[in-house]
Amino acid sequence: VASFNGFAINGIGPDPRAGQVACKQGRTTGNSCGVTWGRGQNPGTILAQVCGGPGDSGAPVTVDNRLVGMIHGAYS
Protein backbone atom coordinates (compact mmCIF):
# COMPACT_ATOMS: atom_id res chain seq x y z
CA VAL A 1 0.00 0.00 0.00
CA ALA A 2 1.32 3.40 -0.96
CA SER A 3 -0.25 6.75 -0.11
CA PHE A 4 0.56 10.35 -1.05
CA ASN A 5 -1.55 13.30 0.08
CA GLY A 6 -4.52 10.99 0.64
CA PHE A 7 -4.14 9.26 -2.73
CA ALA A 8 -3.79 5.54 -2.00
CA ILE A 9 -2.64 2.69 -4.20
CA ASN A 10 -3.67 -0.69 -2.79
CA GLY A 11 -2.27 -3.07 -5.41
CA ILE A 12 -2.74 -3.60 -9.13
CA GLY A 13 -6.21 -3.69 -10.64
CA PRO A 14 -7.73 -5.11 -13.81
CA ASP A 15 -8.46 -2.94 -16.85
CA PRO A 16 -11.37 -0.67 -15.92
CA ARG A 17 -14.76 -1.07 -17.54
CA ALA A 18 -16.65 1.79 -19.17
CA GLY A 19 -18.49 3.80 -16.54
CA GLN A 20 -16.08 3.14 -13.67
CA VAL A 21 -14.52 6.15 -11.94
CA ALA A 22 -10.76 6.57 -12.42
CA CYS A 23 -8.60 8.94 -10.35
CA LYS A 24 -5.10 10.33 -10.79
CA GLN A 25 -2.56 12.21 -8.67
CA GLY A 26 -0.62 14.50 -10.98
CA ARG A 27 2.44 16.60 -10.14
CA THR A 28 0.96 19.70 -11.77
CA THR A 29 -2.81 19.43 -11.32
CA GLY A 30 -3.06 17.24 -8.20
CA ASN A 31 -5.91 14.81 -7.66
CA SER A 32 -8.85 14.49 -10.03
CA CYS A 33 -11.35 11.81 -10.94
CA GLY A 34 -13.56 11.11 -13.93
CA VAL A 35 -15.53 8.48 -15.77
CA THR A 36 -13.76 5.77 -17.77
CA TRP A 37 -15.02 5.63 -21.36
CA GLY A 38 -13.46 2.30 -22.30
CA ARG A 39 -10.54 1.01 -24.29
CA GLY A 40 -8.45 3.41 -26.32
CA GLN A 41 -7.63 3.18 -30.00
CA ASN A 42 -4.17 1.71 -29.34
CA PRO A 43 -3.60 -1.63 -27.55
CA GLY A 44 -3.09 -1.23 -23.82
CA THR A 45 -4.70 2.21 -23.64
CA ILE A 46 -7.79 3.33 -21.73
CA LEU A 47 -9.81 6.52 -22.21
CA ALA A 48 -10.85 8.25 -19.01
CA GLN A 49 -12.08 11.74 -18.21
CA VAL A 50 -9.52 12.77 -15.59
CA CYS A 51 -8.19 16.33 -15.78
CA GLY A 52 -4.49 16.69 -16.41
CA GLY A 53 -1.98 19.15 -17.72
CA PRO A 54 1.64 19.52 -18.75
CA GLY A 55 3.81 17.86 -16.10
CA ASP A 56 1.21 15.23 -15.15
CA SER A 57 2.52 12.57 -17.58
CA GLY A 58 3.39 9.41 -15.71
CA ALA A 59 0.95 10.12 -12.89
CA PRO A 60 -0.70 7.00 -11.45
CA VAL A 61 -4.32 6.25 -12.40
CA THR A 62 -6.43 4.15 -10.06
CA VAL A 63 -9.89 2.61 -9.93
CA ASP A 64 -11.10 1.68 -6.43
CA ASN A 65 -7.58 2.55 -5.15
CA ARG A 66 -5.99 -0.09 -7.39
CA LEU A 67 -3.42 0.95 -9.99
CA VAL A 68 -4.69 0.55 -13.57
CA GLY A 69 -2.38 2.83 -15.54
CA MET A 70 -0.66 6.18 -15.84
CA ILE A 71 -1.39 9.51 -17.47
CA HIS A 72 -0.11 9.78 -21.03
CA GLY A 73 -1.29 12.43 -23.46
CA ALA A 74 -4.62 14.16 -23.69
CA TYR A 75 -7.41 15.18 -26.04
CA SER A 76 -8.18 18.86 -26.42
mmCIF file of N, CA and C in Angstrom:
data_model
loop_
_atom_site.group_PDB
_atom_site.id
_atom_site.type_symbol
_atom_site.label_atom_id
_atom_site.label_comp_id
_atom_site.label_asym_id
_atom_site.label_seq_id
_atom_site.Cartn_x
_atom_site.Cartn_y
_atom_site.Cartn_z
ATOM 1 N N VAL A 1 0.851 -1.185 0.000
ATOM 2 C CA VAL A 1 0.000 0.000 0.000
ATOM 3 C C VAL A 1 0.886 1.235 0.000
ATOM 4 N N ALA A 2 0.609 2.130 -0.901
ATOM 5 C CA ALA A 2 1.321 3.404 -0.965
ATOM 6 C C ALA A 2 0.298 4.534 -0.885
ATOM 7 N N SER A 3 0.667 5.628 -0.234
ATOM 8 C CA SER A 3 -0.249 6.752 -0.106
ATOM 9 C C SER A 3 0.541 8.059 -0.204
ATOM 10 N N PHE A 4 -0.041 9.031 -0.912
ATOM 11 C CA PHE A 4 0.562 10.349 -1.047
ATOM 12 C C PHE A 4 -0.549 11.384 -1.015
ATOM 13 N N ASN A 5 -0.528 12.258 -0.050
ATOM 14 C CA ASN A 5 -1.553 13.299 0.078
ATOM 15 C C ASN A 5 -2.966 12.742 0.013
ATOM 16 N N GLY A 6 -3.186 11.584 0.624
ATOM 17 C CA GLY A 6 -4.516 10.986 0.641
ATOM 18 C C GLY A 6 -4.855 10.158 -0.578
ATOM 19 N N PHE A 7 -3.937 10.065 -1.524
ATOM 20 C CA PHE A 7 -4.145 9.259 -2.735
ATOM 21 C C PHE A 7 -3.494 7.913 -2.493
ATOM 22 N N ALA A 8 -4.299 6.863 -2.353
ATOM 23 C CA ALA A 8 -3.790 5.540 -1.999
ATOM 24 C C ALA A 8 -3.744 4.609 -3.203
ATOM 25 N N ILE A 9 -2.734 3.765 -3.217
ATOM 26 C CA ILE A 9 -2.637 2.688 -4.199
ATOM 27 C C ILE A 9 -2.546 1.389 -3.414
ATOM 28 N N ASN A 10 -3.578 0.557 -3.535
ATOM 29 C CA ASN A 10 -3.666 -0.692 -2.789
ATOM 30 C C ASN A 10 -3.552 -1.891 -3.721
ATOM 31 N N GLY A 11 -2.488 -1.944 -4.517
ATOM 32 C CA GLY A 11 -2.271 -3.071 -5.414
ATOM 33 C C GLY A 11 -2.577 -2.721 -6.855
ATOM 34 N N ILE A 12 -2.504 -3.738 -7.696
ATOM 35 C CA ILE A 12 -2.736 -3.604 -9.133
ATOM 36 C C ILE A 12 -4.138 -4.086 -9.453
ATOM 37 N N GLY A 13 -4.845 -3.327 -10.275
ATOM 38 C CA GLY A 13 -6.207 -3.691 -10.642
ATOM 39 C C GLY A 13 -6.316 -4.152 -12.080
ATOM 40 N N PRO A 14 -7.469 -4.709 -12.426
ATOM 41 C CA PRO A 14 -7.726 -5.109 -13.815
ATOM 42 C C PRO A 14 -8.038 -3.879 -14.667
ATOM 43 N N ASP A 15 -8.046 -4.048 -15.983
ATOM 44 C CA ASP A 15 -8.459 -2.941 -16.853
ATOM 45 C C ASP A 15 -9.849 -2.483 -16.439
ATOM 46 N N PRO A 16 -10.049 -1.167 -16.308
ATOM 47 C CA PRO A 16 -11.366 -0.671 -15.922
ATOM 48 C C PRO A 16 -12.401 -0.860 -17.023
ATOM 49 N N ARG A 17 -13.641 -0.973 -16.606
ATOM 50 C CA ARG A 17 -14.761 -1.066 -17.542
ATOM 51 C C ARG A 17 -15.340 0.328 -17.759
ATOM 52 N N ALA A 18 -15.986 0.518 -18.888
ATOM 53 C CA ALA A 18 -16.650 1.792 -19.169
ATOM 54 C C ALA A 18 -17.622 2.110 -18.047
ATOM 55 N N GLY A 19 -17.598 3.346 -17.589
ATOM 56 C CA GLY A 19 -18.488 3.805 -16.537
ATOM 57 C C GLY A 19 -17.862 3.820 -15.150
ATOM 58 N N GLN A 20 -16.742 3.108 -14.958
ATOM 59 C CA GLN A 20 -16.078 3.143 -13.666
ATOM 60 C C GLN A 20 -15.375 4.480 -13.488
ATOM 61 N N VAL A 21 -15.185 4.886 -12.238
ATOM 62 C CA VAL A 21 -14.521 6.152 -11.941
ATOM 63 C C VAL A 21 -13.026 5.911 -11.751
ATOM 64 N N ALA A 22 -12.222 6.630 -12.523
ATOM 65 C CA ALA A 22 -10.765 6.569 -12.421
ATOM 66 C C ALA A 22 -10.268 7.867 -11.796
ATOM 67 N N CYS A 23 -9.190 7.766 -10.997
ATOM 68 C CA CYS A 23 -8.605 8.941 -10.353
ATOM 69 C C CYS A 23 -7.110 8.975 -10.616
ATOM 70 N N LYS A 24 -6.538 10.174 -10.614
ATOM 71 C CA LYS A 24 -5.099 10.333 -10.787
ATOM 72 C C LYS A 24 -4.579 11.346 -9.792
ATOM 73 N N GLN A 25 -3.252 11.241 -9.515
ATOM 74 C CA GLN A 25 -2.557 12.207 -8.666
ATOM 75 C C GLN A 25 -1.399 12.762 -9.478
ATOM 76 N N GLY A 26 -1.621 13.910 -10.112
ATOM 77 C CA GLY A 26 -0.615 14.505 -10.980
ATOM 78 C C GLY A 26 0.276 15.497 -10.253
ATOM 79 N N ARG A 27 1.498 15.647 -10.734
ATOM 80 C CA ARG A 27 2.443 16.595 -10.138
ATOM 81 C C ARG A 27 1.951 18.029 -10.311
ATOM 82 N N THR A 28 1.378 18.325 -11.470
ATOM 83 C CA THR A 28 0.965 19.696 -11.767
ATOM 84 C C THR A 28 -0.449 20.003 -11.284
ATOM 85 N N THR A 29 -1.396 19.121 -11.586
ATOM 86 C CA THR A 29 -2.812 19.425 -11.319
ATOM 87 C C THR A 29 -3.382 18.712 -10.096
ATOM 88 N N GLY A 30 -2.580 17.895 -9.419
ATOM 89 C CA GLY A 30 -3.057 17.237 -8.204
ATOM 90 C C GLY A 30 -4.025 16.103 -8.497
ATOM 91 N N ASN A 31 -4.966 15.922 -7.583
ATOM 92 C CA ASN A 31 -5.911 14.808 -7.656
ATOM 93 C C ASN A 31 -7.157 15.196 -8.435
ATOM 94 N N SER A 32 -7.564 14.317 -9.344
ATOM 95 C CA SER A 32 -8.849 14.490 -10.025
ATOM 96 C C SER A 32 -9.373 13.125 -10.428
ATOM 97 N N CYS A 33 -10.683 13.056 -10.573
ATOM 98 C CA CYS A 33 -11.348 11.808 -10.939
ATOM 99 C C CYS A 33 -12.312 12.058 -12.080
ATOM 100 N N GLY A 34 -12.610 11.007 -12.824
ATOM 101 C CA GLY A 34 -13.558 11.111 -13.925
ATOM 102 C C GLY A 34 -13.983 9.743 -14.398
ATOM 103 N N VAL A 35 -14.956 9.725 -15.260
ATOM 104 C CA VAL A 35 -15.531 8.483 -15.769
ATOM 105 C C VAL A 35 -14.607 7.850 -16.804
ATOM 106 N N THR A 36 -14.503 6.532 -16.768
ATOM 107 C CA THR A 36 -13.762 5.774 -17.766
ATOM 108 C C THR A 36 -14.686 5.528 -18.949
ATOM 109 N N TRP A 37 -14.208 5.804 -20.149
ATOM 110 C CA TRP A 37 -15.019 5.632 -21.360
ATOM 111 C C TRP A 37 -14.843 4.268 -21.988
ATOM 112 N N GLY A 38 -13.724 3.615 -21.727
ATOM 113 C CA GLY A 38 -13.463 2.299 -22.305
ATOM 114 C C GLY A 38 -12.074 2.225 -22.885
ATOM 115 N N ARG A 39 -11.854 1.216 -23.694
ATOM 116 C CA ARG A 39 -10.537 1.007 -24.286
ATOM 117 C C ARG A 39 -10.214 2.090 -25.293
ATOM 118 N N GLY A 40 -8.924 2.425 -25.367
ATOM 119 C CA GLY A 40 -8.454 3.410 -26.318
ATOM 120 C C GLY A 40 -8.253 2.799 -27.694
ATOM 121 N N GLN A 41 -7.841 3.614 -28.620
ATOM 122 C CA GLN A 41 -7.629 3.183 -30.002
ATOM 123 C C GLN A 41 -6.412 2.264 -30.118
ATOM 124 N N ASN A 42 -5.392 2.512 -29.304
ATOM 125 C CA ASN A 42 -4.171 1.707 -29.342
ATOM 126 C C ASN A 42 -4.219 0.613 -28.280
ATOM 127 N N PRO A 43 -3.621 -0.547 -28.542
ATOM 128 C CA PRO A 43 -3.603 -1.628 -27.552
ATOM 129 C C PRO A 43 -2.988 -1.161 -26.231
ATOM 130 N N GLY A 44 -3.605 -1.568 -25.143
ATOM 131 C CA GLY A 44 -3.091 -1.226 -23.823
ATOM 132 C C GLY A 44 -3.456 0.160 -23.339
ATOM 133 N N THR A 45 -4.312 0.867 -24.069
ATOM 134 C CA THR A 45 -4.705 2.209 -23.637
ATOM 135 C C THR A 45 -6.155 2.219 -23.182
ATOM 136 N N ILE A 46 -6.454 3.171 -22.292
ATOM 137 C CA ILE A 46 -7.790 3.330 -21.725
ATOM 138 C C ILE A 46 -8.138 4.815 -21.814
ATOM 139 N N LEU A 47 -9.353 5.132 -22.181
ATOM 140 C CA LEU A 47 -9.813 6.518 -22.208
ATOM 141 C C LEU A 47 -10.589 6.807 -20.933
ATOM 142 N N ALA A 48 -10.166 7.855 -20.236
ATOM 143 C CA ALA A 48 -10.851 8.254 -19.009
ATOM 144 C C ALA A 48 -10.876 9.767 -18.922
ATOM 145 N N GLN A 49 -11.912 10.298 -18.340
ATOM 146 C CA GLN A 49 -12.078 11.736 -18.213
ATOM 147 C C GLN A 49 -11.512 12.216 -16.877
ATOM 148 N N VAL A 50 -10.189 12.192 -16.754
ATOM 149 C CA VAL A 50 -9.522 12.775 -15.594
ATOM 150 C C VAL A 50 -8.757 13.996 -16.088
ATOM 151 N N CYS A 51 -8.839 15.097 -15.351
ATOM 152 C CA CYS A 51 -8.192 16.331 -15.780
ATOM 153 C C CYS A 51 -6.696 16.249 -15.550
ATOM 154 N N GLY A 52 -5.931 16.678 -16.522
ATOM 155 C CA GLY A 52 -4.486 16.694 -16.409
ATOM 156 C C GLY A 52 -3.914 17.842 -17.205
ATOM 157 N N GLY A 53 -2.649 18.089 -16.997
ATOM 158 C CA GLY A 53 -1.985 19.154 -17.719
ATOM 159 C C GLY A 53 -0.519 18.837 -17.900
ATOM 160 N N PRO A 54 0.212 19.736 -18.558
ATOM 161 C CA PRO A 54 1.643 19.525 -18.746
ATOM 162 C C PRO A 54 2.323 19.266 -17.391
ATOM 163 N N GLY A 55 3.136 18.236 -17.348
ATOM 164 C CA GLY A 55 3.808 17.859 -16.101
ATOM 165 C C GLY A 55 3.135 16.714 -15.372
ATOM 166 N N ASP A 56 1.932 16.332 -15.790
ATOM 167 C CA ASP A 56 1.214 15.229 -15.152
ATOM 168 C C ASP A 56 1.529 13.870 -15.776
ATOM 169 N N SER A 57 2.212 13.847 -16.914
ATOM 170 C CA SER A 57 2.524 12.575 -17.578
ATOM 171 C C SER A 57 3.250 11.639 -16.612
ATOM 172 N N GLY A 58 2.820 10.402 -16.606
ATOM 173 C CA GLY A 58 3.390 9.406 -15.706
ATOM 174 C C GLY A 58 2.667 9.291 -14.384
ATOM 175 N N ALA A 59 1.704 10.178 -14.146
ATOM 176 C CA ALA A 59 0.951 10.120 -12.889
ATOM 177 C C ALA A 59 0.162 8.816 -12.805
ATOM 178 N N PRO A 60 0.060 8.238 -11.604
ATOM 179 C CA PRO A 60 -0.703 7.002 -11.450
ATOM 180 C C PRO A 60 -2.202 7.228 -11.636
ATOM 181 N N VAL A 61 -2.859 6.242 -12.246
ATOM 182 C CA VAL A 61 -4.315 6.250 -12.405
ATOM 183 C C VAL A 61 -4.856 5.024 -11.683
ATOM 184 N N THR A 62 -5.851 5.239 -10.840
ATOM 185 C CA THR A 62 -6.429 4.148 -10.058
ATOM 186 C C THR A 62 -7.933 4.046 -10.262
ATOM 187 N N VAL A 63 -8.462 2.860 -10.037
ATOM 188 C CA VAL A 63 -9.894 2.606 -9.927
ATOM 189 C C VAL A 63 -10.058 1.818 -8.634
ATOM 190 N N ASP A 64 -10.913 2.297 -7.745
ATOM 191 C CA ASP A 64 -11.097 1.675 -6.430
ATOM 192 C C ASP A 64 -9.759 1.513 -5.712
ATOM 193 N N ASN A 65 -8.903 2.528 -5.796
ATOM 194 C CA ASN A 65 -7.578 2.554 -5.152
ATOM 195 C C ASN A 65 -6.628 1.472 -5.640
ATOM 196 N N ARG A 66 -6.891 0.910 -6.803
ATOM 197 C CA ARG A 66 -5.991 -0.088 -7.389
ATOM 198 C C ARG A 66 -5.416 0.474 -8.680
ATOM 199 N N LEU A 67 -4.111 0.381 -8.841
ATOM 200 C CA LEU A 67 -3.416 0.949 -9.987
ATOM 201 C C LEU A 67 -3.847 0.280 -11.285
ATOM 202 N N VAL A 68 -4.278 1.087 -12.263
ATOM 203 C CA VAL A 68 -4.690 0.549 -13.566
ATOM 204 C C VAL A 68 -3.914 1.175 -14.723
ATOM 205 N N GLY A 69 -3.122 2.209 -14.465
ATOM 206 C CA GLY A 69 -2.377 2.831 -15.542
ATOM 207 C C GLY A 69 -1.700 4.105 -15.105
ATOM 208 N N MET A 70 -1.274 4.896 -16.098
ATOM 209 C CA MET A 70 -0.664 6.183 -15.836
ATOM 210 C C MET A 70 -1.082 7.171 -16.909
ATOM 211 N N ILE A 71 -1.006 8.434 -16.554
ATOM 212 C CA ILE A 71 -1.389 9.506 -17.467
ATOM 213 C C ILE A 71 -0.386 9.581 -18.625
ATOM 214 N N HIS A 72 -0.935 9.630 -19.837
ATOM 215 C CA HIS A 72 -0.105 9.784 -21.026
ATOM 216 C C HIS A 72 -0.935 10.477 -22.095
ATOM 217 N N GLY A 73 -0.602 11.704 -22.397
ATOM 218 C CA GLY A 73 -1.295 12.429 -23.456
ATOM 219 C C GLY A 73 -2.680 12.898 -23.043
ATOM 220 N N ALA A 74 -3.299 13.609 -23.970
ATOM 221 C CA ALA A 74 -4.625 14.163 -23.693
ATOM 222 C C ALA A 74 -5.304 14.531 -24.999
ATOM 223 N N TYR A 75 -6.618 14.649 -24.925
ATOM 224 C CA TYR A 75 -7.408 15.181 -26.038
ATOM 225 C C TYR A 75 -7.737 16.618 -25.696
ATOM 226 N N SER A 76 -7.794 17.472 -26.697
ATOM 227 C CA SER A 76 -8.183 18.858 -26.423
ATOM 228 C C SER A 76 -9.322 19.258 -27.314
#
